């Protein structure tokens, strides 16, 4: 380890700073816990809600502003910063950070690892130009790294099939103890401007509005369930490209689902959302062990997930939740109805998932795993 760090591991984390959703939560949660174990610093290239929250969490943050994604003046600034601070390791997050760090290969001998938060083949599916150009650039950048941290065993297998090695697995984690304000379904509906029905049974999904999240699968399940019971309603929380929002709104209108499905947008009170829903659903076509599952587990919510990526590593079918085949709306609808009809099953699944997450998927466990990976890389 670097002499300047007083035998305490010193790691630089790099991320664009414009990140939202799971990647934002993952990095901030990791660094908030990691800073008590080792010396860490964070560099971002955009000033945003991400950087504001990181500062609020006491994370040592430096912003090196880019004029645009291809402004490479930050490479020399970053090189000088790395030499000045004497880091032992660099940990990148996301395509932009990967691209910039790839330019450091001949400027510093420090080992570089990147965290794979999602399947990089699908990160830019919402824009054909970005998908072609940025996916190709990210692939080239990844080939320059010394190691990779994935968030699911399935992601590790994908990376190995694509010819990468030195791949480690570190699951997302959530704080064991986090205070929240108690709320009711009625109060939440009033604050979010959602029609309130006294006997409603809420199927919730907090996700990004993006094709990879399988929202179309959930909407198709809604059309099936509508004919079964009018008491089952769906809340889809999240935001994304306006193009997809319009597509989902059009599907809802054409299938007369206005009273059944509510696109409630970004929810700041995410703890309140998970408190009042009755089922937590993850319908993604590609996913790690995602925070939406962990956050629902905190409140012991019965969960249903597609059998993809890291979801089966958290949901054991029939034990800690229910799984359905990817893209199978009929099976998803049947799983929702099964939990709706059996409250004893709902409680059992929710409790078992809560206990598993609190035992194995905590922020402390995640941070300890990262330290183990860093030490192993440095020994290697």
Short mmCIF file of C-alpha atoms in Angstrom, two decimals:
data_model
loop_
_atom_site.label_atom_id
_atom_site.label_comp_id
_atom_site.label_asym_id
_atom_site.label_seq_id
_atom_site.Cartn_x
_atom_site.Cartn_y
_atom_site.Cartn_z
CA UNK A 1 0.00 0.00 0.00
CA UNK A 2 1.07 3.57 -0.56
CA UNK A 3 3.32 4.98 2.17
CA UNK A 4 1.38 8.27 2.21
CA UNK A 5 -1.78 6.46 3.26
CA UNK A 6 -0.26 5.31 6.59
CA UNK A 7 -0.76 1.64 5.65
CA UNK A 8 -4.46 2.34 5.09
CA UNK A 9 -5.74 1.38 1.66
CA UNK A 10 -6.47 4.43 -0.51
CA UNK A 11 -8.85 4.05 -3.46
CA UNK A 12 -10.08 6.56 -6.03
CA UNK A 13 -13.62 6.07 -7.32
CA UNK A 14 -14.58 7.65 -10.65
CA UNK A 15 -18.13 8.11 -11.98
CA UNK A 16 -19.68 10.59 -14.40
CA UNK A 17 -21.89 12.17 -11.72
CA UNK A 18 -25.03 12.19 -13.86
CA UNK A 19 -26.13 8.77 -12.67
CA UNK A 20 -29.61 8.05 -11.35
CA UNK A 21 -31.54 5.05 -10.07
CA UNK A 22 -29.75 1.90 -8.97
CA UNK A 23 -26.23 2.97 -9.98
CA UNK A 24 -26.57 6.18 -7.98
CA UNK A 25 -27.89 4.35 -4.93
CA UNK A 26 -25.26 1.62 -5.22
CA UNK A 27 -22.25 3.93 -5.41
CA UNK A 28 -23.37 6.32 -2.68
CA UNK A 29 -24.34 3.44 -0.37
CA UNK A 30 -21.00 1.74 -1.01
CA UNK A 31 -18.85 4.83 -0.45
CA UNK A 32 -20.81 5.91 2.62
CA UNK A 33 -19.91 2.60 4.28
CA UNK A 34 -16.49 2.13 2.65
CA UNK A 35 -15.12 5.46 3.92
CA UNK A 36 -15.11 4.06 7.46
CA UNK A 37 -12.94 1.11 6.40
CA UNK A 38 -10.40 2.63 3.99
CA UNK A 39 -9.45 6.02 2.56
CA UNK A 40 -11.62 6.82 -0.44
CA UNK A 41 -12.06 9.80 -2.72
CA UNK A 42 -14.60 10.32 -5.49
CA UNK A 43 -14.16 12.18 -8.78
CA UNK A 44 -17.15 13.21 -10.93
CA UNK A 45 -17.34 15.07 -14.24
CA UNK A 46 -20.86 16.52 -13.83
CA UNK A 47 -22.38 18.51 -10.98
CA UNK A 48 -25.83 17.08 -10.24
CA UNK A 49 -28.22 15.61 -7.68
CA UNK A 50 -25.77 12.71 -7.44
CA UNK A 51 -22.88 14.95 -6.36
CA UNK A 52 -25.13 16.88 -3.99
CA UNK A 53 -26.24 13.69 -2.25
CA UNK A 54 -22.70 12.32 -2.15
CA UNK A 55 -21.53 15.46 -0.35
CA UNK A 56 -24.45 15.23 2.07
CA UNK A 57 -23.31 11.69 2.92
CA UNK A 58 -19.85 12.97 3.85
CA UNK A 59 -18.08 11.50 0.81
CA UNK A 60 -14.83 13.28 -0.15
CA UNK A 61 -15.72 14.51 -3.63
CA UNK A 62 -13.87 16.41 -6.35
CA UNK A 63 -15.64 17.64 -9.50
CA UNK A 64 -13.56 17.88 -12.68
CA UNK A 65 -16.06 19.40 -15.07
CA UNK A 66 -16.17 18.28 -18.69
CA UNK A 67 -17.53 20.57 -21.38
CA UNK A 68 -18.93 17.47 -23.06
CA UNK A 69 -18.44 13.70 -23.04
CA UNK A 70 -15.39 13.93 -25.32
CA UNK A 71 -13.60 16.73 -23.47
CA UNK A 72 -10.32 14.95 -22.73
CA UNK A 73 -8.69 17.82 -20.83
CA UNK A 74 -9.79 16.00 -17.68
CA UNK A 75 -7.34 13.16 -18.40
CA UNK A 76 -4.29 15.28 -17.54
CA UNK A 77 -6.07 16.79 -14.53
CA UNK A 78 -6.94 13.31 -13.34
CA UNK A 79 -3.38 12.07 -13.91
CA UNK A 80 -1.95 14.92 -11.82
CA UNK A 81 -4.53 14.30 -9.10
CA UNK A 82 -3.70 10.58 -8.96
CA UNK A 83 0.04 11.21 -8.68
CA UNK A 84 -0.47 13.90 -6.04
CA UNK A 85 -2.79 11.81 -3.84
CA UNK A 86 -0.91 8.51 -4.14
CA UNK A 87 -3.78 6.09 -4.62
CA UNK A 88 -3.36 2.33 -4.39
CA UNK A 89 -6.21 1.51 -6.80
CA UNK A 90 -8.80 3.09 -9.09
CA UNK A 91 -12.43 1.89 -9.16
CA UNK A 92 -14.58 3.15 -12.05
CA UNK A 93 -18.36 3.09 -12.44
CA UNK A 94 -20.07 3.47 -15.82
CA UNK A 95 -19.16 3.99 -19.47
CA UNK A 96 -17.91 7.58 -19.25
CA UNK A 97 -15.63 6.83 -16.32
CA UNK A 98 -14.38 3.70 -18.11
CA UNK A 99 -13.56 5.67 -21.26
CA UNK A 100 -11.62 8.37 -19.40
CA UNK A 101 -9.79 5.85 -17.19
CA UNK A 102 -8.77 3.88 -20.29
CA UNK A 103 -6.72 6.94 -21.29
CA UNK A 104 -4.76 6.61 -18.02
CA UNK A 105 -3.29 3.24 -18.99
CA UNK A 106 0.03 4.70 -20.16
CA UNK A 107 0.05 7.58 -17.66
CA UNK A 108 -0.03 5.67 -14.39
CA UNK A 109 0.85 2.16 -13.23
CA UNK A 110 -1.99 2.03 -10.69
CA UNK A 111 -4.32 -0.93 -11.20
CA UNK A 112 -7.82 -0.13 -12.40
CA UNK A 113 -11.00 -2.06 -11.69
CA UNK A 114 -14.50 -1.18 -12.89
CA UNK A 115 -17.84 -2.09 -11.39
CA UNK A 116 -20.32 -3.53 -13.90
CA UNK A 117 -23.67 -2.20 -12.63
CA UNK A 118 -25.68 -3.51 -15.58
CA UNK A 119 -25.27 -5.36 -18.87
CA UNK A 120 -23.21 -2.89 -20.89
CA UNK A 121 -24.66 -4.30 -24.12
CA UNK A 122 -28.02 -2.72 -23.15
CA UNK A 123 -26.97 0.51 -21.42
CA UNK A 124 -27.71 2.65 -24.48
CA UNK A 125 -30.73 0.82 -25.93
CA UNK A 126 -32.82 3.99 -25.78
CA UNK A 127 -30.78 5.69 -28.52
CA UNK A 128 -29.54 3.88 -31.65
CA UNK A 129 -26.68 6.37 -32.20
CA UNK A 130 -25.46 6.05 -28.60
CA UNK A 131 -25.91 2.28 -28.69
CA UNK A 132 -23.62 1.92 -31.70
CA UNK A 133 -20.96 4.47 -30.74
CA UNK A 134 -20.90 4.42 -26.94
CA UNK A 135 -21.29 0.66 -26.56
CA UNK A 136 -18.35 0.14 -28.92
CA UNK A 137 -16.22 2.70 -27.03
CA UNK A 138 -17.13 1.13 -23.69
CA UNK A 139 -16.15 -2.35 -24.93
CA UNK A 140 -12.77 -1.04 -26.05
CA UNK A 141 -12.29 0.76 -22.74
CA UNK A 142 -13.14 -2.35 -20.72
CA UNK A 143 -10.35 -4.29 -22.42
CA UNK A 144 -7.81 -1.96 -20.76
CA UNK A 145 -8.88 -2.76 -17.18
CA UNK A 146 -7.11 -5.05 -14.72
CA UNK A 147 -10.26 -6.38 -13.07
CA UNK A 148 -14.04 -6.28 -12.97
CA UNK A 149 -16.59 -6.28 -10.16
CA UNK A 150 -20.02 -7.62 -11.09
CA UNK A 151 -23.18 -7.56 -8.98
CA UNK A 152 -24.39 -11.04 -9.81
CA UNK A 153 -22.90 -14.44 -10.60
CA UNK A 154 -24.87 -14.40 -13.85
CA UNK A 155 -23.15 -11.15 -14.88
CA UNK A 156 -19.78 -12.77 -14.12
CA UNK A 157 -20.64 -15.66 -16.46
CA UNK A 158 -21.61 -13.15 -19.18
CA UNK A 159 -18.28 -11.35 -18.79
CA UNK A 160 -16.37 -14.64 -19.00
CA UNK A 161 -18.25 -15.63 -22.16
CA UNK A 162 -17.24 -12.29 -23.66
CA UNK A 163 -13.57 -13.02 -23.05
CA UNK A 164 -12.88 -11.09 -19.83
CA UNK A 165 -11.08 -12.46 -16.78
CA UNK A 166 -10.19 -11.31 -13.23
CA UNK A 167 -13.89 -11.00 -12.46
CA UNK A 168 -15.20 -10.68 -8.91
CA UNK A 169 -18.74 -10.67 -7.49
CA UNK A 170 -19.90 -8.13 -4.90
CA UNK A 171 -23.62 -7.90 -4.24
CA UNK A 172 -25.46 -4.66 -3.65
CA UNK A 173 -26.22 -3.99 -0.01
CA UNK A 174 -28.66 -1.94 2.03
CA UNK A 175 -28.41 -0.33 5.45
CA UNK A 176 -29.78 -2.55 8.21
CA UNK A 177 -31.12 0.35 10.22
CA UNK A 178 -32.66 3.33 8.48
CA UNK A 179 -35.25 5.57 10.07
CA UNK A 180 -38.47 6.35 8.23
CA UNK A 181 -41.76 8.07 8.88
CA UNK A 182 -44.79 5.83 9.16
CA UNK A 183 -47.46 6.51 6.55
CA UNK A 184 -50.70 5.03 5.26
CA UNK A 185 -51.87 4.14 1.78
CA UNK A 186 -54.45 6.92 1.90
CA UNK A 187 -51.89 9.56 2.93
CA UNK A 188 -49.46 8.43 0.23
CA UNK A 189 -52.19 8.59 -2.44
CA UNK A 190 -53.10 12.11 -1.38
CA UNK A 191 -49.47 13.31 -1.54
CA UNK A 192 -48.85 11.66 -4.91
CA UNK A 193 -52.23 12.63 -6.38
CA UNK A 194 -53.25 8.98 -6.92
CA UNK A 195 -56.95 7.99 -6.75
CA UNK A 196 -57.51 6.21 -3.44
CA UNK A 197 -59.69 3.08 -3.13
CA UNK A 198 -60.25 1.76 0.38
CA UNK A 199 -59.91 -1.91 -0.53
CA UNK A 200 -57.23 -1.54 -3.15
CA UNK A 201 -54.41 -4.09 -3.38
CA UNK A 202 -51.35 -2.35 -4.79
CA UNK A 203 -48.80 -4.01 -7.06
CA UNK A 204 -45.78 -1.71 -7.07
CA UNK A 205 -42.81 -1.36 -9.38
CA UNK A 206 -40.12 1.28 -8.83
CA UNK A 207 -38.04 1.31 -11.98
CA UNK A 208 -36.54 3.32 -14.80
CA UNK A 209 -38.76 3.81 -17.85
CA UNK A 210 -36.58 1.85 -20.25
CA UNK A 211 -37.24 -1.23 -22.44
CA UNK A 212 -34.75 -3.38 -20.50
CA UNK A 213 -36.93 -2.99 -17.40
CA UNK A 214 -39.78 -5.00 -18.96
CA UNK A 215 -42.54 -2.51 -18.18
CA UNK A 216 -44.40 -3.80 -21.24
CA UNK A 217 -44.49 -7.23 -19.57
CA UNK A 218 -46.08 -5.72 -16.47
CA UNK A 219 -48.63 -3.78 -18.52
CA UNK A 220 -49.68 -6.94 -20.37
CA UNK A 221 -50.15 -8.65 -17.01
CA UNK A 222 -52.35 -5.71 -15.98
CA UNK A 223 -54.74 -6.39 -18.87
CA UNK A 224 -55.11 -10.00 -17.65
CA UNK A 225 -55.65 -9.05 -14.01
CA UNK A 226 -58.15 -6.32 -14.84
CA UNK A 227 -60.65 -9.01 -15.83
CA UNK A 228 -59.99 -10.88 -12.57
CA UNK A 229 -60.40 -8.10 -9.97
CA UNK A 230 -60.89 -4.34 -10.02
CA UNK A 231 -59.39 -4.10 -6.52
CA UNK A 232 -55.86 -4.87 -7.81
CA UNK A 233 -54.15 -1.69 -8.99
CA UNK A 234 -50.64 -1.02 -10.28
CA UNK A 235 -48.31 1.84 -9.35
CA UNK A 236 -45.25 2.29 -11.58
CA UNK A 237 -42.82 4.73 -10.00
CA UNK A 238 -39.88 6.15 -11.92
CA UNK A 239 -38.89 8.28 -14.85
CA UNK A 240 -36.99 7.95 -18.10
CA UNK A 241 -37.09 8.85 -21.76
CA UNK A 242 -40.28 10.73 -22.72
CA UNK A 243 -40.56 8.45 -25.75
CA UNK A 244 -41.18 5.40 -23.56
CA UNK A 245 -43.46 7.28 -21.20
CA UNK A 246 -45.67 8.17 -24.16
CA UNK A 247 -45.65 4.55 -25.36
CA UNK A 248 -46.76 3.27 -21.95
CA UNK A 249 -49.42 5.96 -21.65
CA UNK A 250 -50.74 5.01 -25.09
CA UNK A 251 -50.89 1.32 -24.14
CA UNK A 252 -52.81 2.21 -20.98
CA UNK A 253 -55.28 4.33 -22.96
CA UNK A 254 -55.83 1.75 -25.73
CA UNK A 255 -56.45 -1.04 -23.22
CA UNK A 256 -58.65 1.11 -20.95
CA UNK A 257 -56.36 0.66 -17.97
CA UNK A 258 -56.61 4.23 -16.65
CA UNK A 259 -58.35 3.10 -13.44
CA UNK A 260 -55.96 0.17 -12.97
CA UNK A 261 -52.48 1.50 -13.79
CA UNK A 262 -50.94 4.70 -12.47
CA UNK A 263 -47.62 6.03 -13.77
CA UNK A 264 -46.71 8.11 -10.74
CA UNK A 265 -43.31 9.38 -11.88
CA UNK A 266 -40.32 9.99 -9.64
CA UNK A 267 -41.10 9.31 -5.99
CA UNK A 268 -38.87 11.14 -3.53
CA UNK A 269 -40.51 9.37 -0.58
CA UNK A 270 -39.37 5.95 -1.75
CA UNK A 271 -39.60 4.44 1.75
CA UNK A 272 -43.25 5.49 1.89
CA UNK A 273 -43.84 3.83 -1.49
CA UNK A 274 -42.50 0.50 -0.25
CA UNK A 275 -44.41 0.80 3.02
CA UNK A 276 -47.82 1.01 1.37
CA UNK A 277 -47.59 -1.32 -1.65
CA UNK A 278 -48.74 -4.93 -1.22
CA UNK A 279 -46.45 -6.64 -3.77
CA UNK A 280 -43.09 -5.56 -5.11
CA UNK A 281 -42.43 -6.54 -8.74
CA UNK A 282 -39.25 -6.63 -10.85
CA UNK A 283 -39.96 -7.42 -14.51
CA UNK A 284 -36.54 -6.66 -16.04
CA UNK A 285 -35.04 -8.55 -18.98
CA UNK A 286 -31.56 -8.00 -17.48
CA UNK A 287 -30.86 -7.15 -13.86
CA UNK A 288 -28.33 -7.56 -11.06
CA UNK A 289 -29.36 -7.91 -7.42
CA UNK A 290 -31.21 -4.62 -7.69
CA UNK A 291 -32.01 -2.05 -5.03
CA UNK A 292 -35.72 -2.20 -5.81
CA UNK A 293 -35.73 -5.73 -4.37
CA UNK A 294 -33.60 -4.79 -1.38
CA UNK A 295 -35.71 -1.73 -0.58
CA UNK A 296 -38.91 -3.76 -0.74
CA UNK A 297 -37.32 -6.42 1.47
CA UNK A 298 -36.61 -3.81 4.15
CA UNK A 299 -40.38 -3.56 4.60
CA UNK A 300 -40.90 -7.34 4.24
CA UNK A 301 -42.91 -7.00 1.04
CA UNK A 302 -43.64 -10.19 -0.93
CA UNK A 303 -41.72 -9.90 -4.18
CA UNK A 304 -42.09 -11.27 -7.70
CA UNK A 305 -39.17 -11.15 -10.11
CA UNK A 306 -38.23 -12.30 -13.60
CA UNK A 307 -35.84 -15.24 -13.66
CA UNK A 308 -32.88 -13.24 -15.04
CA UNK A 309 -29.46 -12.04 -13.91
CA UNK A 310 -29.01 -11.76 -10.17
CA UNK A 311 -32.70 -11.87 -9.24
CA UNK A 312 -32.73 -15.66 -8.58
CA UNK A 313 -29.71 -15.17 -6.31
CA UNK A 314 -32.01 -13.24 -3.97
CA UNK A 315 -35.43 -14.72 -4.75
CA UNK A 316 -35.70 -18.45 -4.16
CA UNK A 317 -38.96 -19.39 -5.84
CA UNK A 318 -41.63 -20.18 -3.28
CA UNK A 319 -39.33 -19.36 -0.34
CA UNK A 320 -38.25 -15.70 -0.48
CA UNK A 321 -40.54 -14.71 -3.36
CA UNK A 322 -41.92 -15.89 -6.67
CA UNK A 323 -40.08 -16.09 -10.00
CA UNK A 324 -41.56 -16.04 -13.49
CA UNK A 325 -39.91 -16.71 -16.88
CA UNK A 326 -38.61 -13.60 -18.61
CA UNK A 327 -41.26 -11.95 -20.79
CA UNK A 328 -44.06 -14.24 -19.55
CA UNK A 329 -46.92 -11.88 -18.68
CA UNK A 330 -49.37 -14.72 -18.05
CA UNK A 331 -47.11 -16.33 -15.45
CA UNK A 332 -46.53 -12.91 -13.87
CA UNK A 333 -50.28 -12.31 -13.65
CA UNK A 334 -50.79 -15.75 -12.12
CA UNK A 335 -48.09 -15.05 -9.51
CA UNK A 336 -49.71 -11.74 -8.55
CA UNK A 337 -53.10 -13.42 -8.17
CA UNK A 338 -51.53 -16.23 -6.11
CA UNK A 339 -50.18 -13.75 -3.55
CA UNK A 340 -53.39 -11.69 -3.64
CA UNK A 341 -55.44 -14.75 -2.74
CA UNK A 342 -53.14 -16.07 -0.02
CA UNK A 343 -52.18 -13.51 2.62
CA UNK A 344 -50.40 -16.16 4.71
CA UNK A 345 -48.15 -16.86 1.71
CA UNK A 346 -47.61 -13.12 1.21
CA UNK A 347 -46.49 -12.66 4.80
CA UNK A 348 -44.23 -15.72 4.72
CA UNK A 349 -42.49 -14.70 1.49
CA UNK A 350 -42.00 -11.14 2.73
CA UNK A 351 -40.59 -12.22 6.07
CA UNK A 352 -38.17 -14.73 4.56
CA UNK A 353 -36.91 -12.18 2.03
CA UNK A 354 -36.44 -9.56 4.76
CA UNK A 355 -34.45 -11.98 6.90
CA UNK A 356 -32.24 -13.05 3.97
CA UNK A 357 -31.45 -9.47 2.96
CA UNK A 358 -30.69 -8.33 6.53
CA UNK A 359 -28.35 -11.31 6.95
CA UNK A 360 -26.53 -11.34 3.60
CA UNK A 361 -27.17 -8.18 1.56
CA UNK A 362 -26.18 -5.30 3.83
CA UNK A 363 -24.12 -2.22 3.03
CA UNK A 364 -21.45 -3.40 5.48
CA UNK A 365 -21.19 -6.80 3.77
CA UNK A 366 -20.90 -5.05 0.39
CA UNK A 367 -18.15 -2.71 1.60
CA UNK A 368 -16.19 -5.54 3.24
CA UNK A 369 -16.37 -7.52 0.00
CA UNK A 370 -14.96 -4.56 -1.95
CA UNK A 371 -12.04 -4.29 0.47
CA UNK A 372 -11.36 -8.03 0.00
CA UNK A 373 -11.38 -7.56 -3.79
CA UNK A 374 -9.02 -4.57 -3.62
CA UNK A 375 -6.58 -6.49 -1.43
CA UNK A 376 -6.68 -9.51 -3.71
CA UNK A 377 -6.05 -7.36 -6.78
CA UNK A 378 -3.09 -5.64 -5.15
CA UNK A 379 -1.61 -8.99 -4.08
CA UNK A 380 -2.13 -10.32 -7.60
#
